[in-house]
PDB file of C-alpha atoms and ligand atoms in Angstrom:
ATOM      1  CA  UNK Q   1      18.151  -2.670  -0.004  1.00  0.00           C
ATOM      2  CA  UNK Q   2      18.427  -0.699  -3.087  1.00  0.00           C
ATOM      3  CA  UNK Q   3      19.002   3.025  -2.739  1.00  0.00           C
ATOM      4  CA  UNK Q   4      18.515   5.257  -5.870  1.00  0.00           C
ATOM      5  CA  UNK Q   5      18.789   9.404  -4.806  1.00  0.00           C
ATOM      6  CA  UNK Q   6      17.549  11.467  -7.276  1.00  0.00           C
ATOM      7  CA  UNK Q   7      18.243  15.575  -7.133  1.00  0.00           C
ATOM      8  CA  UNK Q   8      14.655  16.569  -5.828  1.00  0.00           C
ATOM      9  CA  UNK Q   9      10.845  15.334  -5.966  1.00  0.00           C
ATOM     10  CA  UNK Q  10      10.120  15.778  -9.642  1.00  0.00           C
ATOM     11  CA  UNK Q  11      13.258  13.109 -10.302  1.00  0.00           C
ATOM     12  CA  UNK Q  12      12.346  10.786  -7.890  1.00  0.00           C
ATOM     13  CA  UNK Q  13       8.404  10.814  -9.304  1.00  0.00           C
ATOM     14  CA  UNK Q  14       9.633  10.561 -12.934  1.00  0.00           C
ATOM     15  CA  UNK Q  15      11.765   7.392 -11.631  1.00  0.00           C
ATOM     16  CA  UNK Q  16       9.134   6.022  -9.932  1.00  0.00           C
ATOM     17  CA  UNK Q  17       6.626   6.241 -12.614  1.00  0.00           C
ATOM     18  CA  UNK Q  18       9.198   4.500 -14.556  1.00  0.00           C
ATOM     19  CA  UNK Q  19       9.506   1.761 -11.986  1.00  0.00           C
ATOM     20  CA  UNK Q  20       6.005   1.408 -11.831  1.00  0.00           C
ATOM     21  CA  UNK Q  21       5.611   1.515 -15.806  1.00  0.00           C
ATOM     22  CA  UNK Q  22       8.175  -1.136 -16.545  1.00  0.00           C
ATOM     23  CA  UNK Q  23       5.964  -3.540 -13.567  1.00  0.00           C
ATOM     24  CA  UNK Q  24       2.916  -3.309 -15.747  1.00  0.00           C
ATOM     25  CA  UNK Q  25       4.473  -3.501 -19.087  1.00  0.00           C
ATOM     26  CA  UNK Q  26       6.173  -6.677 -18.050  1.00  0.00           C
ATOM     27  CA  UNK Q  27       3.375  -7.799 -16.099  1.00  0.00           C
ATOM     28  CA  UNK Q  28      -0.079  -6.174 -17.475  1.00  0.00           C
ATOM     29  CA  UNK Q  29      -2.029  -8.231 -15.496  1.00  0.00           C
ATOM     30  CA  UNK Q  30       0.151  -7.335 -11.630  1.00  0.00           C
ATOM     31  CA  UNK Q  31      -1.384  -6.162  -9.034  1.00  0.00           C
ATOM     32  CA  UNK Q  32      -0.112  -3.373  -7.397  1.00  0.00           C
ATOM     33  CA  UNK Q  33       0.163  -2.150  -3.815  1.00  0.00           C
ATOM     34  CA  UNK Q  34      -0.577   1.753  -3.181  1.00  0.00           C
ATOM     35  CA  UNK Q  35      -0.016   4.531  -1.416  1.00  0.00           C
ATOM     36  CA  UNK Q  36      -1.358   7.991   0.150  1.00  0.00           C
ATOM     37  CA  UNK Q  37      -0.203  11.411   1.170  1.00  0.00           C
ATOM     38  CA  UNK Q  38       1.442  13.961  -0.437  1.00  0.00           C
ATOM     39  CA  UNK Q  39       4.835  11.787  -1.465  1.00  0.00           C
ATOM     40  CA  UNK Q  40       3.205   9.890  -4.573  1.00  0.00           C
ATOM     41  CA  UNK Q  41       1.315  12.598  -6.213  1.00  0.00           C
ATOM     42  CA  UNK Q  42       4.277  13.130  -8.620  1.00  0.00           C
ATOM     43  CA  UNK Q  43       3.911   9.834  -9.515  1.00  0.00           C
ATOM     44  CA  UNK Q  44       0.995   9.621  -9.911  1.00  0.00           C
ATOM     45  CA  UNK Q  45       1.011  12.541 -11.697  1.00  0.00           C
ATOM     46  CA  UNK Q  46       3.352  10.854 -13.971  1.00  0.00           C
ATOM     47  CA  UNK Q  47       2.015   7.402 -14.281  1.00  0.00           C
ATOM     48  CA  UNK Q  48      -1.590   9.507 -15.954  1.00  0.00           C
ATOM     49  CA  UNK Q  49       0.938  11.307 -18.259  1.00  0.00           C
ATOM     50  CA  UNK Q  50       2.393   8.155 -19.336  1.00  0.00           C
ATOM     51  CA  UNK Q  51      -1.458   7.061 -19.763  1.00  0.00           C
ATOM     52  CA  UNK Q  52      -2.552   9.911 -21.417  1.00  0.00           C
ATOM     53  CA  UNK Q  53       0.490   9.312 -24.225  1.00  0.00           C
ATOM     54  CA  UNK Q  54      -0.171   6.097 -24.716  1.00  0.00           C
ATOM     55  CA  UNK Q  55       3.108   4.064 -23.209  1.00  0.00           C
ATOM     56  CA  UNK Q  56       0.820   2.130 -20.663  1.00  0.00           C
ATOM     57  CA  UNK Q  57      -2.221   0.258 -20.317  1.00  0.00           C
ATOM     58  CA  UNK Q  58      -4.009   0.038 -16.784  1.00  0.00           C
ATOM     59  CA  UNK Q  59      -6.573  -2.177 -18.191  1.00  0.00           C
ATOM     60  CA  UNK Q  60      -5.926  -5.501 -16.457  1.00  0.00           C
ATOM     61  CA  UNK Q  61      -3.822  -4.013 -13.612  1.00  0.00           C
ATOM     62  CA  UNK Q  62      -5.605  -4.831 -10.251  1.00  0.00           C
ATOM     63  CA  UNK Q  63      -5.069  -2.233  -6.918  1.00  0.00           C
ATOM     64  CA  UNK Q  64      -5.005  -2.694  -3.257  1.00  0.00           C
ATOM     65  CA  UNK Q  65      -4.367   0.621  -1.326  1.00  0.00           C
ATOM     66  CA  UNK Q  66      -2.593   0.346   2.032  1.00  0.00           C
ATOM     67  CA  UNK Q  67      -4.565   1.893   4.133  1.00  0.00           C
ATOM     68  CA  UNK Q  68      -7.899   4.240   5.352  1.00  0.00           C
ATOM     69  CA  UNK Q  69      -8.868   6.301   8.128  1.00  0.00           C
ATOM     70  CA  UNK Q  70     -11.765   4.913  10.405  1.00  0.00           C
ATOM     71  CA  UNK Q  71     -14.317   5.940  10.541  1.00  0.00           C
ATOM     72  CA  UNK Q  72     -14.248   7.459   7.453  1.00  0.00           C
ATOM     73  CA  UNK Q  73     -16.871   7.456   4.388  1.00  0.00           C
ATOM     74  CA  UNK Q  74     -15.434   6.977   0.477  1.00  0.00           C
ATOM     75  CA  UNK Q  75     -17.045  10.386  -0.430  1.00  0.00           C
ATOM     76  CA  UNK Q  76     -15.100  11.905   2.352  1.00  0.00           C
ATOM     77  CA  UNK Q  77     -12.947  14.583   0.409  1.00  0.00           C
ATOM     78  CA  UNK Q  78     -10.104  13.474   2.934  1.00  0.00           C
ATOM     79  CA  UNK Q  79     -10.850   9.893   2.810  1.00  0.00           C
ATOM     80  CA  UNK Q  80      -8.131   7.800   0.939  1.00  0.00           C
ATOM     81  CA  UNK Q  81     -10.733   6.559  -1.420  1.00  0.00           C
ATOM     82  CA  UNK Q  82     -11.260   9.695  -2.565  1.00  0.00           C
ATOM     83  CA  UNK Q  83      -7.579  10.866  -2.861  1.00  0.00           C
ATOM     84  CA  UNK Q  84      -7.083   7.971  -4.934  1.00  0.00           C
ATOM     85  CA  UNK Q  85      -9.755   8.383  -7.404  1.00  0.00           C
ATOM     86  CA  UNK Q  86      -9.007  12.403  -7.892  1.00  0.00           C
ATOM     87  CA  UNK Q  87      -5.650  11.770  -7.999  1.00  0.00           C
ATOM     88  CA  UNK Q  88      -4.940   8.886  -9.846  1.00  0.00           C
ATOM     89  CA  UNK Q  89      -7.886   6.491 -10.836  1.00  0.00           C
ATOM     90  CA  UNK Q  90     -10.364   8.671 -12.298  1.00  0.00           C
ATOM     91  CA  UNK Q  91      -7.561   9.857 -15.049  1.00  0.00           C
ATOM     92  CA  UNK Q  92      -6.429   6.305 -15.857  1.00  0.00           C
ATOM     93  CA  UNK Q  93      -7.571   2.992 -17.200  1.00  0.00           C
ATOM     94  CA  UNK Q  94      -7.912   1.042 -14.102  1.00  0.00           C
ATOM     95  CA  UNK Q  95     -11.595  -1.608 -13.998  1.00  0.00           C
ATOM     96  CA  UNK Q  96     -13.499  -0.148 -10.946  1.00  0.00           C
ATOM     97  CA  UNK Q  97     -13.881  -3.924  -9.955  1.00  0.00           C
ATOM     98  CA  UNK Q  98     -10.127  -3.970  -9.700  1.00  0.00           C
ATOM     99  CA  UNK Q  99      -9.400  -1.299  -7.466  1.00  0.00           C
ATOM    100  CA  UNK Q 100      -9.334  -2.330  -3.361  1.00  0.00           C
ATOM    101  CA  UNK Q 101      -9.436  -0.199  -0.749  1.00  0.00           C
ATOM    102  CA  UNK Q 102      -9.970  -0.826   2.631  1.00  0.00           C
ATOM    103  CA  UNK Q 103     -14.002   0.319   3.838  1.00  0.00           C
ATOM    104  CA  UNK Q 104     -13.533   2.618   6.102  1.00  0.00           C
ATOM    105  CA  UNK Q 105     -17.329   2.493   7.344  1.00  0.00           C
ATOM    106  CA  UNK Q 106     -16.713  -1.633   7.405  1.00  0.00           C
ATOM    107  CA  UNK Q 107     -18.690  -3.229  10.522  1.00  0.00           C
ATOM    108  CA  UNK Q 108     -17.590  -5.474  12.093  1.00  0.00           C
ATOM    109  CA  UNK Q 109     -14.082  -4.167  11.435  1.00  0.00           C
ATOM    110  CA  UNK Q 110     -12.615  -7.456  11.988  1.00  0.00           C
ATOM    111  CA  UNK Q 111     -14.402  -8.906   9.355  1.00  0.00           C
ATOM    112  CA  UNK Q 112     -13.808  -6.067   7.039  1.00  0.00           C
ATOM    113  CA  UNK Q 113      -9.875  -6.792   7.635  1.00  0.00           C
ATOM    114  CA  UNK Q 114      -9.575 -10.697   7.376  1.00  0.00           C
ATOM    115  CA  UNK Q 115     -11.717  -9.982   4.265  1.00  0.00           C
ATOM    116  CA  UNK Q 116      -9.398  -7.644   2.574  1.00  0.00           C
ATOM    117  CA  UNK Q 117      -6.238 -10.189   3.614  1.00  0.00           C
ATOM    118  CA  UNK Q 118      -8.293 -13.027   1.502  1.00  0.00           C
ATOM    119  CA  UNK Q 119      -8.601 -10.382  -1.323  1.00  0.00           C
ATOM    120  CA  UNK Q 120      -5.023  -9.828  -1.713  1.00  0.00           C
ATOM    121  CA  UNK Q 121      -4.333 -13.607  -1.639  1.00  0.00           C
ATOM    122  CA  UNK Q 122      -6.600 -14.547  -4.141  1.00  0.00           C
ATOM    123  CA  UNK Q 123      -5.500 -11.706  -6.446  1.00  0.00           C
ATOM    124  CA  UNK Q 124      -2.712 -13.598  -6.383  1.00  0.00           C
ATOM    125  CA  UNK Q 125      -0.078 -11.519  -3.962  1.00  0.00           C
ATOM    126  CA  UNK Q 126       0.748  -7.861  -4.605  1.00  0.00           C
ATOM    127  CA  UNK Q 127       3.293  -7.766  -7.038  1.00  0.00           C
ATOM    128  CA  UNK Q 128       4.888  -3.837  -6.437  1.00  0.00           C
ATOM    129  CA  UNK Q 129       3.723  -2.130  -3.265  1.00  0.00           C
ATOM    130  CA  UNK Q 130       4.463   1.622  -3.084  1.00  0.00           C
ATOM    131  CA  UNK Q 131       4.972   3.223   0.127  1.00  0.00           C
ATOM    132  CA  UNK Q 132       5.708   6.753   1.871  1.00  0.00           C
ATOM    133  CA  UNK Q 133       7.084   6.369   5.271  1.00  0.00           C
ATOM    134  CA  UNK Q 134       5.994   8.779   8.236  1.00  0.00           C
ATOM    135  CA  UNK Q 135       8.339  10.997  10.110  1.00  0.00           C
ATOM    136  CA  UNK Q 136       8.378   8.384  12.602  1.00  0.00           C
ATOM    137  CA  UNK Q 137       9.048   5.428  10.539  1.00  0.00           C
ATOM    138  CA  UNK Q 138       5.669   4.477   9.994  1.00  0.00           C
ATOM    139  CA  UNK Q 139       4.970   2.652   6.767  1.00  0.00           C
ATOM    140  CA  UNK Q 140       0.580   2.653   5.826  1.00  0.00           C
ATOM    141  CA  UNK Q 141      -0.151   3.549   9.431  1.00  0.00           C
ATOM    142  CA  UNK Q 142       1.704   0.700  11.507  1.00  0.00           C
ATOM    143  CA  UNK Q 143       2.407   3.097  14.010  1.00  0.00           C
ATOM    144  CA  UNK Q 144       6.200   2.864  16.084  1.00  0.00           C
ATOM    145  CA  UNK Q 145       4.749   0.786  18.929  1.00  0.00           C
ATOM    146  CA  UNK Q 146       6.395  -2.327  21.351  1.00  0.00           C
ATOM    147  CA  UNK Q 147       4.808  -4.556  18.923  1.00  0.00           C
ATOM    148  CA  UNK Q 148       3.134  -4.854  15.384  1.00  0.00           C
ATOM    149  CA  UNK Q 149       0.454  -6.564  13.610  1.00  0.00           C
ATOM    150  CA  UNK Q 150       1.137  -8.811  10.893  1.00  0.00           C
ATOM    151  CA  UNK Q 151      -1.934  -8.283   9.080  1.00  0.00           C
ATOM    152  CA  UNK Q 152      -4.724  -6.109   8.229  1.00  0.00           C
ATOM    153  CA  UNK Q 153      -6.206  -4.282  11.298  1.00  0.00           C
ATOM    154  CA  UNK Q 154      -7.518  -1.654  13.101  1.00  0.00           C
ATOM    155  CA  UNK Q 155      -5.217   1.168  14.480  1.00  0.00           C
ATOM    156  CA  UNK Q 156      -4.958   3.917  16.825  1.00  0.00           C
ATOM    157  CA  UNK Q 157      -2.946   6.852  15.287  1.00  0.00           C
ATOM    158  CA  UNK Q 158      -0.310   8.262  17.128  1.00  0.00           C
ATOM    159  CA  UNK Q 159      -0.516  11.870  18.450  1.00  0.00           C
ATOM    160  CA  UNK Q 160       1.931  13.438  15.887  1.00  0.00           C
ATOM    161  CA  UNK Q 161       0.531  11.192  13.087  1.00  0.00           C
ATOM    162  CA  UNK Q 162      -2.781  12.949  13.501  1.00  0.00           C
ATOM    163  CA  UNK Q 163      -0.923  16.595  13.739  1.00  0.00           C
ATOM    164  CA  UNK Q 164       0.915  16.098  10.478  1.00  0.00           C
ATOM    165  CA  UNK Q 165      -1.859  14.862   8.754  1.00  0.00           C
ATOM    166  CA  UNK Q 166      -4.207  17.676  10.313  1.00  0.00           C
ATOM    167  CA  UNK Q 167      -2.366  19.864   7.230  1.00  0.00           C
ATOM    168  CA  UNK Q 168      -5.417  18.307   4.933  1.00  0.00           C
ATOM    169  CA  UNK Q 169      -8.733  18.787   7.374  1.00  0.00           C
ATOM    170  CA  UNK Q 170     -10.089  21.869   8.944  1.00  0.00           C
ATOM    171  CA  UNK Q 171      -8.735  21.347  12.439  1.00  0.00           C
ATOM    172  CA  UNK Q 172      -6.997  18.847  14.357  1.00  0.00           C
ATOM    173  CA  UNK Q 173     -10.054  17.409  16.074  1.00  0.00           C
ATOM    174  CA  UNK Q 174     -11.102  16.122  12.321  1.00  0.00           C
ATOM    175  CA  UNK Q 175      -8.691  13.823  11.762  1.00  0.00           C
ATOM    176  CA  UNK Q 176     -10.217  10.264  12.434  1.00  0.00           C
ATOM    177  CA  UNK Q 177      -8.327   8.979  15.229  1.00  0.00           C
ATOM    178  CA  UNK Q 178      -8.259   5.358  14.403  1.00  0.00           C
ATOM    179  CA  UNK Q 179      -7.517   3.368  10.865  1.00  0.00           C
ATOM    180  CA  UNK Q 180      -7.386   0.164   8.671  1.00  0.00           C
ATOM    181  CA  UNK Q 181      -3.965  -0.853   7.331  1.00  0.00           C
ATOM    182  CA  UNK Q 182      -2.311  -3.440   5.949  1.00  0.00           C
ATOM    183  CA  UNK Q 183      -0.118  -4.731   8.688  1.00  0.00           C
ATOM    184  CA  UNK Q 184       3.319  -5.259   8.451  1.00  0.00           C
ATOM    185  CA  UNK Q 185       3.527  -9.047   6.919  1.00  0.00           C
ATOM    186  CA  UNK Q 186       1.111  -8.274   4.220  1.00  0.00           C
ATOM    187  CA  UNK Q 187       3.298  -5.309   2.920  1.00  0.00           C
ATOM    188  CA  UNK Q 188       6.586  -7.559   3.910  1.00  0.00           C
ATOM    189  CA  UNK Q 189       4.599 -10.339   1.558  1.00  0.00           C
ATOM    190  CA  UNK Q 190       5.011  -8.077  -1.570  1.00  0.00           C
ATOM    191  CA  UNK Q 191       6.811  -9.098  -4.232  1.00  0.00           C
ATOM    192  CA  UNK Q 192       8.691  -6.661  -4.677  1.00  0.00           C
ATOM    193  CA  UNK Q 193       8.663  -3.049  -2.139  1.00  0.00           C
ATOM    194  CA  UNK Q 194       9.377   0.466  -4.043  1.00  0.00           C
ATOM    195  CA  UNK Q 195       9.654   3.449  -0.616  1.00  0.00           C
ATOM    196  CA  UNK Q 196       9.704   7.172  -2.253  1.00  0.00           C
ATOM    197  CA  UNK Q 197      11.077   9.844   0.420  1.00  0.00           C
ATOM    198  CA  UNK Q 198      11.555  13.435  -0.171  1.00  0.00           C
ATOM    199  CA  UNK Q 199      12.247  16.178   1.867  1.00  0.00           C
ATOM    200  CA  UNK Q 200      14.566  16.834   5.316  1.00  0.00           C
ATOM    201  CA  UNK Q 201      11.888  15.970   7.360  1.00  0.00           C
ATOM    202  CA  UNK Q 202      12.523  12.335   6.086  1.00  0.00           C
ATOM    203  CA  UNK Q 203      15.873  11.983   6.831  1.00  0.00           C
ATOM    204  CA  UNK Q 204      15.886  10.541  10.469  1.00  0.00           C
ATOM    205  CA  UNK Q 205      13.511   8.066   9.413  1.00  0.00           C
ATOM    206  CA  UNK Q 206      15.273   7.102   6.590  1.00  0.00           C
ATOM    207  CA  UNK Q 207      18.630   6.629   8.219  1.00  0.00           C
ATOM    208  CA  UNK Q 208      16.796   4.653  10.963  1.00  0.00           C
ATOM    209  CA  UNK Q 209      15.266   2.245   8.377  1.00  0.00           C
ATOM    210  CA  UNK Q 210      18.312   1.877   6.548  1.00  0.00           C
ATOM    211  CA  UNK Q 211      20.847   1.527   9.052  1.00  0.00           C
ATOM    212  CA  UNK Q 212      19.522   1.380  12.765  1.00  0.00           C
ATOM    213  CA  UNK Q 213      18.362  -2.264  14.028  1.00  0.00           C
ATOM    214  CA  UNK Q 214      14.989  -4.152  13.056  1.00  0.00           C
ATOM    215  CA  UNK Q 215      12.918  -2.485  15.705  1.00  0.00           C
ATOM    216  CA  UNK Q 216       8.914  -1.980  16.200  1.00  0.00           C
ATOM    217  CA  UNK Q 217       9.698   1.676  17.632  1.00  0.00           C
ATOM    218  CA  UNK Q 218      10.811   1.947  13.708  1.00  0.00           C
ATOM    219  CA  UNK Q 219       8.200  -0.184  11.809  1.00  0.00           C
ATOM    220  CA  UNK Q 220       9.695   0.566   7.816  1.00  0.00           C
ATOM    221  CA  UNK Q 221      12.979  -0.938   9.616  1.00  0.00           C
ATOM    222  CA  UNK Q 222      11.137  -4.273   8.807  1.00  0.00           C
ATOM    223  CA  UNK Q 223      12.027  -3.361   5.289  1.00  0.00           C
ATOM    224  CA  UNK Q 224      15.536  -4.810   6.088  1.00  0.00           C
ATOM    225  CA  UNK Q 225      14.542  -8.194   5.897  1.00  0.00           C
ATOM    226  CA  UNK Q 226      12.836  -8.178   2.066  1.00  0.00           C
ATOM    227  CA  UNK Q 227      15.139  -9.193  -0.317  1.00  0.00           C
ATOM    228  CA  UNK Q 228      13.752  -6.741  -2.963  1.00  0.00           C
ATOM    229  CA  UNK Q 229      13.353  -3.151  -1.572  1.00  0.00           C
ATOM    230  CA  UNK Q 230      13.801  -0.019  -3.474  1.00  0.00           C
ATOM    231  CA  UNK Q 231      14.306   2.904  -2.161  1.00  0.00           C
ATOM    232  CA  UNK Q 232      14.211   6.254  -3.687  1.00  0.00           C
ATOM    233  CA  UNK Q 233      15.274   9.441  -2.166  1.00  0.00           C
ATOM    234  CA  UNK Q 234      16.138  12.510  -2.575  1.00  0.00           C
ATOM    235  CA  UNK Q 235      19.172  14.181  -2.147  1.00  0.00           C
ATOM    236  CA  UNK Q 236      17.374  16.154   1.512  1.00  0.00           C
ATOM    237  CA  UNK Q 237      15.478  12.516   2.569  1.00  0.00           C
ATOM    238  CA  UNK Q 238      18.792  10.776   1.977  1.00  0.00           C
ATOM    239  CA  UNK Q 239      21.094  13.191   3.826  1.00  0.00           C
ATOM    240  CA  UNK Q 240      21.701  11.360   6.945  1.00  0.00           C
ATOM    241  CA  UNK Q 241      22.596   8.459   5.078  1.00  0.00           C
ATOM    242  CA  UNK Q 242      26.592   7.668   6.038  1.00  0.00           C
TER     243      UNK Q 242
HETATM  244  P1  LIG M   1       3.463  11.954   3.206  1.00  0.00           P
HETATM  245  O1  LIG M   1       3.017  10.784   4.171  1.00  0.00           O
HETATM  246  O2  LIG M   1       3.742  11.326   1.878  1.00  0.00           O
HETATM  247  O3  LIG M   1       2.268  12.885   3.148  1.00  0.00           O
HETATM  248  O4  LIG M   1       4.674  12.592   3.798  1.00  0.00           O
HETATM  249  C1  LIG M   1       3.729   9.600   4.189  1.00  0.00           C
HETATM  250  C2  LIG M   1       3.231   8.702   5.285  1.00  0.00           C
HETATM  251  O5  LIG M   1       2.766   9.195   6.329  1.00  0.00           O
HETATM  252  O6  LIG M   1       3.314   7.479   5.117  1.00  0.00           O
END
């Protein structure tokens, strides 16, 4: 694993953009793995900056989001579809027929799932996948659990999954109780993996994927066996790190 710490959130975003940038510059044609929650708005924020000046070109880049609440519909103003279009793919070039996410008002779910997995591989592979990582070591919502799922499915959130996230809905009894995610051997099939952290509240979870054993009841620990994982931190996320 890679670790880059930058001072606080606005460095980390700005190096992340960068990151990002360089993936699509090289490769305008990648497709790129995304993320929710409140950890990649500064990149986001950065990567329409970067847009808006001119130093990259979203035009053939193709998108596959990690993950949705279910059920859940796109207009939803706390749906992930949504997030992603006010916050980064309304304000960018990206081709609407390019951008994946999975349906969170897909029935049968199962189908919905094996679909999205054949999506992925016929884009050819995600080339960069971004990712936060919970307080408890989820990464897109494979929850810490005896076991995992390898690919895209269906999910029951954890309790304190559904309190932190409660922050964005009126109450707690809004927040969908169930999701779609990747699993954890589509996001280990990446390419290449780029994990932003940033605050305290990170820090157990970042010490546990960095140095505690490959272990379900820590699903970004996983991350150990990619040969090409970035992460970036900052200086509170990374503060357990020996
Ligand atoms: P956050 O969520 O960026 O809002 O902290 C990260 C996650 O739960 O994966």
């Amino acid at each position: 694993m890679r670790i880059i710490i930058g001072e606080n959130y606005d460095e980390i975003s700005k190096k992340a953009a960068l990151i990002v940038a360089a993936q699509v510059i090289l490769q305008p044609d990648c497709v790129l793995g995304l993320a929710t929650g409140s950890t990649p708005l500064g990149l986001y924020r950065e990567l329409i900056a970067m847009y808006q000046r001119g130093e990259v070109d979203f035009s053939k880049v193709t998108t596959f989001n990690l993950d949705e609440y279910y059920p859940i519909t796109p207009d939803h103003p706390q749906s992930y579809h949504y997030f992603m279009y006010q916050n980064l793919f309304n304000h960018i070039n990206v081709q609407p027929e390019n951008i994946h996410l999975p349906n969170g008002t897909a029935e049968p779910v199962e189908a919905e799932c094996s679909n999205y997995e054949r999506m992925i591989a016929a884009a050819g592979g995600i080339d960069l996948q971004v990712l936060g990582i919970g307080v408890n070591g989820h990464i897109g919502f494979n929850e810490p659990n005896p076991y995992l799922h390898a690919r895209t499915h269906l999910t029951d959130l954890k309790e304190e999954t559904i309190k932190v996230n409660s922050r964005f809905f009126q109450s707690e009894a809004e927040v969908p109780r169930q999701a779609l995610t990747m699993g954890i051997g589509t996001i280990l099939k990446a390419r290449r993996i780029l994990l932003l952290a940033s605050g305290e509240n990170k820090a157990q979870a970042i010490k546990k994927t960095v140095q505690g054993l490959v272990t379900t009841e820590c699903p970004a620990s996983f991350l150990q066996t990619h040969p090409d994982v970035t992460l970036l931190l900052d200086r509170e996320a990374a503060a357990l790190l020996g």
